[in-house]
Amino acid sequence: MPTMRFYQRTVLTLKKCNSLRIVHLSKSTLFSNRKHITTSSESSPTKRNVISWLKPWQWYFPFGFGVSFLSFYIWQQSKTKENEEKTVTRDIVVGCYCHLPLRVTSRIWGWLASVELPHSLRPTLYKFYARTFSANLDEIDKELASFPSLVDFFVRPLRKDVRPIGQNRIVSPADGKILHIGPVTNCYVEQVKGVTYDLRHFLGDKYDEWEIDSEEAKTKYVSSLLKNPNNQLYQLSIYLAPGDYHRFHSATNWTIRYRKHFQGKLLSVNPKVSSWVPNLFSLNERAVYVGEWEGGFMAYAVVGATNVGSIRVFSDENLITNRRKWPRGKKYEEVLFKNLEMKKGELFGEFRMGSTIVLLFEAPKNFNFSFKDNQRILVGQGITNCHLKETK
């Protein structure tokens, strides 16, 4: 055992002198050191086997010790500064993610999905897609072979009887998972649980006042949107997964006054991603339609995402999404409408793959919802049991 202790002491001393660098002890050096050690067990076969077993590790022992020490130090730091470390890590990951060429890849994917498929292969491919993403083929109004391309299958129409429109004054505009439903108390609105987006940025209002972050300013902005100061602003956001019905409908009878199109990015809107990226809804490409319904203010936003080839709104032929980057300084395109009327349940548009609908609307403070966050909802289902006065 003296040989073992001498070997370890020699390596550690050299490690200190060389600042944790890998130390190589040549065979001659090790042999010359061993000659000065005289013990009764030096010639023992067992001792020689131990020493020969240790020799291959003379390169790796200092390195392994250094890595272990560094890992232990990082673990200790993460225990004491857990929140700070998570924030730094998230910022680095989000920064790298935002610089990926997702607009280019989305245009390529849109082109590939639009390629016409051989007639004989269509049913097999669409059934495989349906199994992969849990799409319900029993609701489709046509034969699978009648869809020329994958993108046509994405925006497949449904039979008229599978999405009855409820008698409630406001209903779900799309199929999907509810990310958030509830009142909006200030301009930082919940995106997913614990993560928010800036409503001022999202709607494109008051760019020069974004720096104002006082509670009074946040509350005042929300109040400025209301037609009736005694009312409350509410939000319904729905995530459309790849297997969902990709068309969206009008949530109620309302009048559209104008539309703002923000080019933005094309980050994924999957809840797992949106829980990591604050302000994702405000960063992504979106078209926001603003007007009034019988309860007051309403904004209907269609938010783009990765691999969404395009967003089509049937009553707005001028809307063209997922195109080349705008000139620097151009924030949005605005189009005014002359009292564009939409009826409850009327087909509004379609995504060329899954994405998100954000509905912001004004209603009385006793407005109660019949759904909660993370529940699944379908087009036409009433989101509340409250019935407002019929519009004449």
CSV table of C-alpha atoms in Angstrom, one decimal, residues 107-117 149-150:
chain,number,residue,atom,x,y,z
A,107,ARG,CA,-42.0,28.4,-46.2
A,108,ILE,CA,-40.2,25.2,-47.4
A,109,TRP,CA,-42.5,23.1,-45.3
A,110,GLY,CA,-45.5,25.0,-46.7
A,111,TRP,CA,-44.3,24.3,-50.2
A,112,LEU,CA,-43.7,20.6,-49.5
A,113,ALA,CA,-47.1,20.2,-47.9
A,114,SER,CA,-48.7,21.7,-51.0
A,115,VAL,CA,-47.1,19.2,-53.4
A,116,GLU,CA,-49.8,17.0,-55.0
A,117,LEU,CA,-49.6,13.4,-53.9
A,149,SER,CA,-52.0,17.5,-50.9
A,150,LEU,CA,-51.2,17.3,-47.2
